[in-house]
Amino acid sequence: MSFISHLECPQCGKVFSWKEVHHLCACSSPLLTRYDLEKAKRFMTKESLAGREASMWRYRELLPVGQGEDVVTLGEGMTPLLRAPVLGRRLGVPNLYIKDEGTNPTGTFKARGAAVGISRAKNLGVKSVAMPTAGNAGGAWSCYAARAGIKAFVAMPKDAPENAMKECILAGAELFLVDGLISDAGKFIARGVKEFGWYDASTLKEPYRIEGKKTMGFELAEQFNWKLPDVILYPCGGGVGLIGIWKAFQELEALGWISGHRPRLVAVQAEGCAPIVKAFQEGKLESEYWTGARTLAGGIRVPKALGDFLVLRAIKETAGCAVAVSDEEILAARGLVSRLEGLVICPEGAATVAALRKMRETGLVSESDRVVLLNTGTGLKYPELVEVDIPIYQPDDFPMGSDGEKPKRGPKADPRSGSGT
Amino acid sequence: MSFISHLECPQCGKVFSWKEVHHLCACSSPLLTRYDLEKAKRFMTKESLAGREASMWRYRELLPVGQGEDVVTLGEGMTPLLRAPVLGRRLGVPNLYIKDEGTNPTGTFKARGAAVGISRAKNLGVKSVAMPTAGNAGGAWSCYAARAGIKAFVAMPKDAPENAMKECILAGAELFLVDGLISDAGKFIARGVKEFGWYDASTLKEPYRIEGKKTMGFELAEQFNWKLPDVILYPCGGGVGLIGIWKAFQELEALGWISGHRPRLVAVQAEGCAPIVKAFQEGKLESEYWTGARTLAGGIRVPKALGDFLVLRAIKETAGCAVAVSDEEILAARGLVSRLEGLVICPEGAATVAALRKMRETGLVSESDRVVLLNTGTGLKYPELVEVDIPIYQPDDFPMGSDGEKPKRGPKADPRSGSGT
């Protein structure tokens, strides 16, 4: 069922068995899952995917759940690839697409990583998982852990989005709020891992979350009929999705399903927390810890990512780049997408819209480019970023003016909903 | 592309053209869309669906968007049909499934109706749509209207879920909050329809919302490999989904794709607003206006549904029934589903879980029945129904006791998250 063969360290090349619990390599690098792609090539065709289920498990041969092992699923993946023609015209990029990860279970792309990570944990006999999180990964892992009958310990910054906290609580996880950043939450979890042997499910500290995330790359290839777009903009916190998409394209090329043409991968960060952008601009191979990280887009408020070197490698190899945008630009972009395309996106997704505008203005993206924005979650998870300040009417009131277009005393404009044009 | 043939009144039989704008029949009944199913039968096979896109538009021949007309889509439908084995064992119904509509764009099944309704409105040249709503339909129609470039006027009770208000605001709709129930919001909209000629998109006042909703029935049939389950529990407000599923099964039988065996359709309501249950128990053909409607499940707080007679007809014809549950049972059921299956469901969906427990206890459902619960939306849209009341730790704090299982001073239990077992 799966062509998984082993785990491998992308830094020192050391090899590990996938049938045992492994976290980081002795050289402290994350491990990557490898498959017998030569064998897969003989047994799989891309045409055979057509009739399969509408979830990311349609690619099960290239996912790390072995024969006879359980898949823990809530139906994640195979999210819509939407055309965004009106937004595209506004930004001068007519061939614009949004991959909408907000329709995943738990409302974000974190469901993909959690589904694979928890499936592996269950099949390895793990009884409790633990992780720091900006919010959404914790919510997702809590839900999938509940479905697998596994205990979850989750630590998040005290100012993480309340909705993610509520998911953890509803799913019966043990939730800890920490007065600090995700890196502080990480120290908290590290102690439990050390003292109690919790299974460390921190970003890239177990090898399987990224395998779930890579399915975004498989889906993009299949949805574009195996002809990849020119540019993919991705909101980069831990960077697992970007690395995953890059890995997916490598695997698809090894299968002979796509050509060597690669989309330019763009890591989008916030001006208040842009370690990857800084490292990219300085030509470094790794990022430095970003002091005083600050942005309303919590998912990309990651001062130092364990996989930073892989993100920088992926960007460089694909002739991509890294771009930072301000919180004001993020909110303006969010308003633009919802008003023009009817899509309520998360602030991290909105960051990619703002970044595209910049890249178009500076010529890094041209009018003829086929561009994909990754919206990593639904805006419904961020009610605190929208103000409701409108009047309440009695049933017999009828405030419409004679034009029938606008109320005589209109709702006050919401300064935070973004009017950017 | 579509086998649509005409509109028909299910009360008096009068026929209308689908190429013109129509609302209610002169006899004040809603209209239903009819297709040339004899012709469809000659051109379609159920096997041909397999390779199609993972959205409800895979059934486009049986949807009312004509050749050359635009489809307005955000990728809605083809939602997961999830096994719920742990919950099922707990309830004594081992063959239990949840159809999770929370993964639709806008987070609820309302996306289906809005996608078809707005597609038709756009193709009919409509410039503005208007509707009263409990919340989620307004959010969905606002988003799809934005995507179509159509103006939306939405009225909802002032105590509707804030998240739905925020969707309307973000999507640029004209939102009115009314001090009353959905029926009061309806009076408000009726005035705009009369005075300004707004296109009336109220539940069942245009014929196409139900066509979107019926795709839930198509998907259930396809996902069960054309062998329908024994019982379907549906949270019944306006009842469009239930009528739609019933209509879908009629159409599939006419195509020869399913046998005459029909699932028992169950309308689930809240004890504080149960007009259909009352009418069912009294053997009536229509419901009466429910005075003082009250339940935290806003989607089923509908005192009198325009399509009540069709709901009652569908229940009767399938040997189904109508069941009421309390708000306490709803919250307890929600907690049970999230802790046992990792699914954060909406209160309306939770009502079906509570109803199933009752039906199993009273013998209306047996252990061998294959049962589907319709979760109409994600619980993420109802953050106000979960309390976060847990301590905040400093990064150096580590509150775990020596067992490593629970914090020494644990989070306070949330009285509203439901502990029902």
GROMACS .gro file of C-alpha atoms in nm, chain A:
model
  421
    1MET     CA    1   0.000   0.000   0.000
    2SER     CA    2   0.289   0.237   0.080
    3PHE     CA    3   0.627   0.247  -0.094
    4ILE     CA    4   0.796   0.393   0.216
    5SER     CA    5   1.149   0.260   0.253
    6HIS     CA    6   1.337   0.452   0.525
    7LEU     CA    7   1.409   0.777   0.705
    8GLU     CA    8   1.708   0.986   0.604
    9CYS     CA    9   1.896   1.283   0.743
   10PRO     CA   10   1.918   1.561   0.481
   11GLN     CA   11   2.230   1.703   0.654
   12CYS     CA   12   2.458   1.405   0.721
   13GLY     CA   13   2.287   1.133   0.516
   14LYS     CA   14   2.238   0.889   0.802
   15VAL     CA   15   1.959   0.632   0.751
   16PHE     CA   16   1.695   0.512   1.002
   17SER     CA   17   1.417   0.253   1.006
   18TRP     CA   18   1.064   0.387   0.970
   19LYS     CA   19   0.933   0.103   1.187
   20GLU     CA   20   1.080   0.255   1.504
   21VAL     CA   21   1.020   0.587   1.679
   22HIS     CA   22   1.271   0.848   1.560
   23HIS     CA   23   1.289   1.220   1.614
   24LEU     CA   24   1.594   1.428   1.516
   25CYS     CA   25   1.917   1.289   1.376
   26ALA     CA   26   2.220   1.272   1.607
   27CYS     CA   27   2.348   1.573   1.410
   28SER     CA   28   2.026   1.751   1.524
   29SER     CA   29   1.874   1.781   1.176
   30PRO     CA   30   1.511   1.684   1.108
   31LEU     CA   31   1.467   1.353   0.926
   32LEU     CA   32   1.292   1.309   0.592
   33THR     CA   33   1.090   1.006   0.480
   34ARG     CA   34   1.210   0.829   0.167
   35TYR     CA   35   1.018   0.596  -0.064
   36ASP     CA   36   1.115   0.332  -0.317
   37LEU     CA   37   1.019   0.554  -0.607
   38GLU     CA   38   1.168   0.321  -0.867
   39LYS     CA   39   0.930   0.051  -0.756
   40ALA     CA   40   0.643   0.298  -0.724
   41LYS     CA   41   0.706   0.406  -1.082
   42ARG     CA   42   0.644   0.052  -1.203
   43PHE     CA   43   0.319   0.010  -1.010
   44MET     CA   44   0.157   0.355  -1.020
   45THR     CA   45   0.019   0.575  -1.294
   46LYS     CA   46  -0.114   0.925  -1.250
   47GLU     CA   47  -0.425   0.824  -1.445
   48SER     CA   48  -0.510   0.567  -1.177
   49LEU     CA   49  -0.568   0.850  -0.927
   50ALA     CA   50  -0.876   0.979  -1.108
   51GLY     CA   51  -1.135   0.753  -0.948
   52ARG     CA   52  -1.002   0.776  -0.595
   53GLU     CA   53  -1.148   0.930  -0.282
   54ALA     CA   54  -1.153   1.308  -0.251
   55SER     CA   55  -0.895   1.333   0.025
   56MET     CA   56  -0.516   1.344   0.046
   57TRP     CA   57  -0.520   0.968   0.105
   58ARG     CA   58  -0.564   0.926  -0.268
   59TYR     CA   59  -0.181   0.939  -0.267
   60ARG     CA   60  -0.149   0.664  -0.011
   61GLU     CA   61   0.138   0.485  -0.185
   62LEU     CA   62   0.348   0.796  -0.122
   63LEU     CA   63   0.241   0.837   0.240
   64PRO     CA   64   0.406   0.664   0.535
   65VAL     CA   65   0.125   0.439   0.657
   66GLY     CA   66   0.219   0.077   0.595
   67GLN     CA   67   0.002  -0.211   0.487
   68GLY     CA   68  -0.238  -0.320   0.760
   69GLU     CA   69  -0.173  -0.003   0.959
   70ASP     CA   70  -0.453   0.235   1.053
   71VAL     CA   71  -0.515   0.570   0.891
   72VAL     CA   72  -0.655   0.832   1.129
   73THR     CA   73  -0.858   1.064   0.912
   74LEU     CA   74  -1.124   1.331   0.926
   75GLY     CA   75  -1.137   1.359   0.546
   76GLU     CA   76  -0.852   1.611   0.507
   77GLY     CA   77  -0.706   1.731   0.181
   78MET     CA   78  -0.814   1.760  -0.182
   79THR     CA   79  -0.900   2.120  -0.106
   80PRO     CA   80  -1.027   2.349  -0.382
   81LEU     CA   81  -0.792   2.523  -0.620
   82LEU     CA   82  -0.994   2.835  -0.695
   83ARG     CA   83  -0.954   3.080  -0.977
   84ALA     CA   84  -0.939   3.438  -0.850
   85PRO     CA   85  -1.005   3.636  -1.166
   86VAL     CA   86  -1.129   3.962  -1.012
   87LEU     CA   87  -0.850   3.980  -0.756
   88GLY     CA   88  -0.605   3.877  -1.026
   89ARG     CA   89  -0.707   4.163  -1.253
   90ARG     CA   90  -0.680   4.403  -0.962
   91LEU     CA   91  -0.325   4.288  -0.889
   92GLY     CA   92  -0.222   4.265  -1.253
   93VAL     CA   93  -0.188   3.887  -1.241
   94PRO     CA   94  -0.479   3.752  -1.444
   95ASN     CA   95  -0.378   3.386  -1.404
   96LEU     CA   96  -0.423   3.386  -1.029
   97TYR     CA   97  -0.532   3.088  -0.818
   98ILE     CA   98  -0.594   3.038  -0.448
   99LYS     CA   99  -0.547   2.696  -0.293
  100ASP     CA  100  -0.803   2.714  -0.012
  101GLU     CA  101  -0.687   2.511   0.283
  102GLY     CA  102  -0.963   2.658   0.498
  103THR     CA  103  -1.195   2.375   0.392
  104ASN     CA  104  -0.987   2.117   0.573
  105PRO     CA  105  -1.118   1.959   0.894
  106THR     CA  106  -1.021   2.192   1.183
  107GLY     CA  107  -1.022   2.476   0.930
  108THR     CA  108  -0.654   2.482   0.838
  109PHE     CA  109  -0.380   2.297   0.651
  110LYS     CA  110  -0.252   2.175   0.988
  111ALA     CA  111  -0.501   1.890   0.951
  112ARG     CA  112  -0.279   1.731   0.685
  113GLY     CA  113   0.026   1.709   0.908
  114ALA     CA  114  -0.179   1.597   1.207
  115ALA     CA  115  -0.352   1.319   1.012
  116VAL     CA  116  -0.023   1.162   0.905
  117GLY     CA  117   0.162   1.240   1.228
  118ILE     CA  118  -0.111   1.089   1.446
  119SER     CA  119  -0.157   0.791   1.214
  120ARG     CA  120   0.214   0.710   1.252
  121ALA     CA  121   0.210   0.774   1.626
  122LYS     CA  122  -0.085   0.538   1.666
  123ASN     CA  123   0.077   0.266   1.459
  124LEU     CA  124   0.402   0.305   1.653
  125GLY     CA  125   0.210   0.246   1.977
  126VAL     CA  126   0.250   0.602   2.110
  127LYS     CA  127   0.011   0.685   2.395
  128SER     CA  128   0.066   1.060   2.430
  129VAL     CA  129   0.189   1.333   2.197
  130ALA     CA  130   0.312   1.680   2.292
  131MET     CA  131   0.384   2.000   2.104
  132PRO     CA  132   0.421   2.375   2.117
  133THR     CA  133   0.203   2.561   1.869
  134ALA     CA  134   0.101   2.904   1.749
  135GLY     CA  135  -0.253   2.768   1.781
  136ASN     CA  136  -0.384   2.587   1.478
  137ALA     CA  137  -0.146   2.291   1.481
  138GLY     CA  138  -0.238   2.235   1.845
  139GLY     CA  139  -0.606   2.239   1.759
  140ALA     CA  140  -0.557   1.996   1.473
  141TRP     CA  141  -0.332   1.755   1.659
  142SER     CA  142  -0.571   1.757   1.957
  143CYS     CA  143  -0.860   1.656   1.733
  144TYR     CA  144  -0.674   1.381   1.549
  145ALA     CA  145  -0.527   1.255   1.878
  146ALA     CA  146  -0.879   1.235   2.022
  147ARG     CA  147  -0.991   1.037   1.719
  148ALA     CA  148  -0.697   0.799   1.767
  149GLY     CA  149  -0.750   0.762   2.142
  150ILE     CA  150  -0.414   0.932   2.212
  151LYS     CA  151  -0.358   1.189   2.486
  152ALA     CA  152  -0.237   1.531   2.365
  153PHE     CA  153  -0.032   1.787   2.560
  154VAL     CA  154  -0.035   2.124   2.389
  155ALA     CA  155   0.140   2.448   2.486
  156MET     CA  156   0.064   2.777   2.313
  157PRO     CA  157   0.128   3.147   2.366
  158LYS     CA  158  -0.136   3.303   2.591
  159ASP     CA  159  -0.231   3.540   2.308
  160ALA     CA  160  -0.288   3.261   2.052
  161PRO     CA  161  -0.626   3.274   1.875
  162GLU     CA  162  -0.898   3.169   2.120
  163ASN     CA  163  -1.058   2.941   1.866
  164ALA     CA  164  -0.753   2.716   1.859
  165MET     CA  165  -0.759   2.697   2.240
  166LYS     CA  166  -1.123   2.599   2.225
  167GLU     CA  167  -1.054   2.318   1.980
  168CYS     CA  168  -0.795   2.173   2.218
  169ILE     CA  169  -1.036   2.199   2.510
  170LEU     CA  170  -1.325   2.040   2.322
  171ALA     CA  171  -1.104   1.756   2.201
  172GLY     CA  172  -0.999   1.680   2.558
  173ALA     CA  173  -0.633   1.778   2.523
  174GLU     CA  174  -0.424   1.905   2.814
  175LEU     CA  175  -0.373   2.268   2.714
  176PHE     CA  176  -0.110   2.500   2.865
  177LEU     CA  177  -0.106   2.873   2.797
  178VAL     CA  178   0.242   3.021   2.820
  179ASP     CA  179   0.331   3.385   2.883
  180GLY     CA  180   0.567   3.410   2.585
  181LEU     CA  181   0.621   3.310   2.224
  182ILE     CA  182   0.598   2.972   2.051
  183SER     CA  183   0.968   2.926   2.132
  184ASP     CA  184   0.884   2.958   2.503
  185ALA     CA  185   0.602   2.709   2.462
  186GLY     CA  186   0.865   2.485   2.302
  187LYS     CA  187   1.083   2.495   2.614
  188PHE     CA  188   0.780   2.400   2.819
  189ILE     CA  189   0.708   2.095   2.604
  190ALA     CA  190   1.077   1.997   2.589
  191ARG     CA  191   1.070   1.958   2.964
  192GLY     CA  192   0.774   1.718   2.950
  193VAL     CA  193   0.942   1.523   2.674
  194LYS     CA  194   1.255   1.491   2.887
  195GLU     CA  195   1.088   1.419   3.220
  196PHE     CA  196   0.795   1.204   3.112
  197GLY     CA  197   0.888   1.068   2.773
  198TRP     CA  198   0.606   1.243   2.586
  199TYR     CA  199   0.628   1.177   2.211
  200ASP     CA  200   0.770   1.499   2.072
  201ALA     CA  201   0.545   1.615   1.791
  202SER     CA  202   0.701   1.961   1.763
  203THR     CA  203   0.743   2.095   1.409
  204LEU     CA  204   0.992   1.873   1.224
  205LYS     CA  205   1.095   1.691   1.542
  206GLU     CA  206   0.899   1.391   1.417
  207PRO     CA  207   0.935   1.306   1.047
  208TYR     CA  208   0.571   1.263   0.942
  209ARG     CA  209   0.397   1.597   0.973
  210ILE     CA  210   0.580   1.709   0.661
  211GLU     CA  211   0.456   1.402   0.475
  212GLY     CA  212   0.102   1.522   0.530
  213LYS     CA  213   0.190   1.875   0.423
  214LYS     CA  214   0.357   1.758   0.103
  215THR     CA  215   0.021   1.640  -0.029
  216MET     CA  216  -0.051   2.007  -0.107
  217GLY     CA  217   0.216   1.970  -0.373
  218PHE     CA  218   0.065   1.649  -0.509
  219GLU     CA  219  -0.276   1.813  -0.527
  220LEU     CA  220  -0.147   2.124  -0.700
  221ALA     CA  221   0.020   1.905  -0.961
  222GLU     CA  222  -0.292   1.695  -1.016
  223GLN     CA  223  -0.529   1.994  -1.012
  224PHE     CA  224  -0.312   2.170  -1.271
  225ASN     CA  225  -0.315   1.850  -1.476
  226TRP     CA  226   0.056   1.787  -1.403
  227LYS     CA  227   0.169   2.119  -1.552
  228LEU     CA  228   0.295   2.318  -1.258
  229PRO     CA  229   0.234   2.692  -1.216
  230ASP     CA  230   0.512   2.951  -1.231
  231VAL     CA  231   0.506   3.089  -0.878
  232ILE     CA  232   0.374   2.963  -0.543
  233LEU     CA  233   0.349   3.204  -0.249
  234TYR     CA  234   0.347   3.042   0.092
  235PRO     CA  235   0.315   3.207   0.438
  236CYS     CA  236   0.626   3.085   0.614
  237GLY     CA  237   0.630   3.016   0.989
  238GLY     CA  238   0.791   2.679   1.054
  239GLY     CA  239   0.806   2.634   0.677
  240VAL     CA  240   0.694   2.271   0.676
  241GLY     CA  241   0.440   2.325   0.400
  242LEU     CA  242   0.693   2.490   0.173
  243ILE     CA  243   0.949   2.216   0.231
  244GLY     CA  244   0.673   1.961   0.183
  245ILE     CA  245   0.564   2.105  -0.152
  246TRP     CA  246   0.926   2.110  -0.267
  247LYS     CA  247   0.967   1.747  -0.160
  248ALA     CA  248   0.643   1.651  -0.336
  249PHE     CA  249   0.767   1.793  -0.665
  250GLN     CA  250   1.095   1.601  -0.628
  251GLU     CA  251   0.902   1.279  -0.577
  252LEU     CA  252   0.668   1.347  -0.870
  253GLU     CA  253   0.963   1.412  -1.096
  254ALA     CA  254   1.126   1.087  -0.984
  255LEU     CA  255   0.802   0.913  -1.083
  256GLY     CA  256   0.818   1.083  -1.421
  257TRP     CA  257   0.481   1.251  -1.366
  258ILE     CA  258   0.607   1.608  -1.405
  259SER     CA  259   0.890   1.771  -1.597
  260GLY     CA  260   1.189   1.940  -1.439
  261HIS     CA  261   1.020   2.283  -1.457
  262ARG     CA  262   0.972   2.406  -1.101
  263PRO     CA  263   0.753   2.686  -0.968
  264ARG     CA  264   0.946   2.961  -0.791
  265LEU     CA  265   0.874   2.907  -0.423
  266VAL     CA  266   0.822   3.227  -0.225
  267ALA     CA  267   0.838   3.238   0.155
  268VAL     CA  268   0.615   3.517   0.283
  269GLN     CA  269   0.674   3.654   0.633
  270ALA     CA  270   0.563   3.950   0.843
  271GLU     CA  271   0.782   4.257   0.883
  272GLY     CA  272   0.765   4.205   1.259
  273CYS     CA  273   0.908   3.853   1.233
  274ALA     CA  274   1.108   3.791   0.918
  275PRO     CA  275   1.409   3.571   0.999
  276ILE     CA  276   1.392   3.379   0.669
  277VAL     CA  277   1.364   3.700   0.468
  278LYS     CA  278   1.669   3.841   0.646
  279ALA     CA  279   1.872   3.525   0.592
  280PHE     CA  280   1.768   3.514   0.226
  281GLN     CA  281   1.868   3.876   0.171
  282GLU     CA  282   2.202   3.817   0.339
  283GLY     CA  283   2.265   3.499   0.140
  284LYS     CA  284   2.287   3.288   0.457
  285LEU     CA  285   2.218   2.914   0.475
  286GLU     CA  286   2.037   2.941   0.808
  287SER     CA  287   1.833   3.206   0.987
  288GLU     CA  288   1.903   3.374   1.320
  289TYR     CA  289   1.661   3.394   1.613
  290TRP     CA  290   1.438   3.701   1.557
  291THR     CA  291   1.414   3.903   1.876
  292GLY     CA  292   1.085   4.071   1.967
  293ALA     CA  293   0.875   3.883   1.711
  294ARG     CA  294   0.548   4.068   1.653
  295THR     CA  295   0.266   4.021   1.402
  296LEU     CA  296  -0.108   3.961   1.418
  297ALA     CA  297  -0.057   3.662   1.188
  298GLY     CA  298   0.027   3.417   1.466
  299GLY     CA  299   0.102   3.128   1.231
  300ILE     CA  300   0.406   3.308   1.093
  301ARG     CA  301   0.527   3.446   1.425
  302VAL     CA  302   0.810   3.193   1.449
  303PRO     CA  303   1.140   3.354   1.556
  304LYS     CA  304   1.358   3.061   1.447
  305ALA     CA  305   1.242   2.758   1.250
  306LEU     CA  306   1.414   2.423   1.286
  307GLY     CA  307   1.380   2.367   0.912
  308ASP     CA  308   1.502   2.714   0.811
  309PHE     CA  309   1.795   2.569   0.615
  310LEU     CA  310   1.558   2.352   0.410
  311VAL     CA  311   1.331   2.649   0.337
  312LEU     CA  312   1.628   2.855   0.222
  313ARG     CA  313   1.753   2.563   0.013
  314ALA     CA  314   1.410   2.519  -0.152
  315ILE     CA  315   1.383   2.889  -0.231
  316LYS     CA  316   1.731   2.903  -0.379
  317GLU     CA  317   1.694   2.585  -0.581
  318THR     CA  318   1.371   2.706  -0.741
  319ALA     CA  319   1.490   3.064  -0.802
  320GLY     CA  320   1.229   3.185  -0.557
  321CYS     CA  321   1.263   3.447  -0.288
  322ALA     CA  322   1.144   3.564   0.054
  323VAL     CA  323   0.923   3.869   0.106
  324ALA     CA  324   0.802   4.052   0.418
  325VAL     CA  325   0.476   4.245   0.451
  326SER     CA  326   0.327   4.463   0.724
  327ASP     CA  327   0.026   4.384   0.941
  328GLU     CA  328  -0.160   4.675   0.781
  329GLU     CA  329  -0.098   4.525   0.437
  330ILE     CA  330  -0.220   4.190   0.566
  331LEU     CA  331  -0.552   4.330   0.688
  332ALA     CA  332  -0.604   4.533   0.373
  333ALA     CA  333  -0.536   4.226   0.161
  334ARG     CA  334  -0.780   4.017   0.362
  335GLY     CA  335  -1.057   4.270   0.299
  336LEU     CA  336  -0.977   4.277  -0.070
  337VAL     CA  337  -1.004   3.898  -0.108
  338SER     CA  338  -1.333   3.870   0.079
  339ARG     CA  339  -1.496   4.158  -0.108
  340LEU     CA  340  -1.369   4.064  -0.453
  341GLU     CA  341  -1.371   3.683  -0.438
  342GLY     CA  342  -1.602   3.599  -0.147
  343LEU     CA  343  -1.332   3.409   0.034
  344VAL     CA  344  -1.279   3.475   0.406
  345ILE     CA  345  -0.912   3.394   0.449
  346CYS     CA  346  -0.674   3.383   0.744
  347PRO     CA  347  -0.417   3.657   0.807
  348GLU     CA  348  -0.134   3.426   0.701
  349GLY     CA  349  -0.307   3.362   0.370
  350ALA     CA  350  -0.367   3.735   0.333
  351ALA     CA  351   0.007   3.792   0.372
  352THR     CA  352   0.062   3.609   0.043
  353VAL     CA  353  -0.179   3.847  -0.133
  354ALA     CA  354   0.008   4.147   0.003
  355ALA     CA  355   0.338   3.990  -0.100
  356LEU     CA  356   0.212   3.924  -0.452
  357ARG     CA  357   0.119   4.289  -0.490
  358LYS     CA  358   0.473   4.387  -0.393
  359MET     CA  359   0.630   4.131  -0.623
  360ARG     CA  360   0.416   4.249  -0.913
  361GLU     CA  361   0.509   4.611  -0.846
  362THR     CA  362   0.879   4.532  -0.832
  363GLY     CA  363   0.863   4.307  -1.138
  364LEU     CA  364   0.941   3.983  -0.955
  365VAL     CA  365   0.612   3.851  -1.090
  366SER     CA  366   0.499   3.932  -1.443
  367GLU     CA  367   0.154   3.960  -1.595
  368SER     CA  368   0.189   3.629  -1.776
  369ASP     CA  369   0.287   3.426  -1.469
  370ARG     CA  370   0.051   3.159  -1.346
  371VAL     CA  371   0.049   3.223  -0.970
  372VAL     CA  372  -0.083   3.025  -0.672
  373LEU     CA  373  -0.148   3.176  -0.330
  374LEU     CA  374  -0.166   2.932  -0.043
  375ASN     CA  375  -0.442   3.030   0.196
  376THR     CA  376  -0.350   2.812   0.490
  377GLY     CA  377  -0.676   2.845   0.683
  378THR     CA  378  -1.022   2.990   0.710
  379GLY     CA  379  -1.068   3.341   0.839
  380LEU     CA  380  -1.349   3.204   1.054
  381LYS     CA  381  -1.086   3.102   1.306
  382TYR     CA  382  -0.996   3.467   1.367
  383PRO     CA  383  -1.316   3.638   1.479
  384GLU     CA  384  -1.108   3.868   1.700
  385LEU     CA  385  -0.976   4.035   1.385
  386VAL     CA  386  -1.318   4.164   1.276
  387GLU     CA  387  -1.525   4.420   1.459
  388VAL     CA  388  -1.903   4.417   1.450
  389ASP     CA  389  -2.022   4.769   1.509
  390ILE     CA  390  -2.355   4.813   1.336
  391PRO     CA  391  -2.694   4.935   1.454
  392ILE     CA  392  -2.977   4.711   1.573
  393TYR     CA  393  -3.320   4.772   1.419
  394GLN     CA  394  -3.668   4.702   1.546
  395PRO     CA  395  -3.868   4.471   1.316
  396ASP     CA  396  -4.083   4.766   1.203
  397ASP     CA  397  -3.789   4.998   1.133
  398PHE     CA  398  -3.688   5.019   0.772
  399PRO     CA  399  -3.383   5.235   0.724
  400MET     CA  400  -3.342   5.224   0.348
  401GLY     CA  401  -3.314   5.548   0.156
  402SER     CA  402  -3.509   5.602  -0.160
  403ASP     CA  403  -3.233   5.453  -0.376
  404GLY     CA  404  -3.269   5.110  -0.212
  405GLU     CA  405  -2.893   5.071  -0.222
  406LYS     CA  406  -2.773   5.189   0.118
  407PRO     CA  407  -2.933   5.244   0.460
  408LYS     CA  408  -2.997   5.609   0.545
  409ARG     CA  409  -2.772   5.579   0.850
  410GLY     CA  410  -2.523   5.325   0.742
  411PRO     CA  411  -2.321   5.082   0.950
  412LYS     CA  412  -1.999   5.240   1.070
  413ALA     CA  413  -1.702   5.132   0.866
  414ASP     CA  414  -1.485   4.877   1.042
  415PRO     CA  415  -1.135   5.019   1.056
  416ARG     CA  416  -0.987   4.672   1.095
  417SER     CA  417  -1.162   4.496   0.811
  418GLY     CA  418  -0.933   4.658   0.561
  419SER     CA  419  -1.036   4.872   0.272
  420GLY     CA  420  -0.712   4.843   0.078
  421THR     CA  421  -0.747   4.869  -0.294
   0.00000   0.00000   0.00000
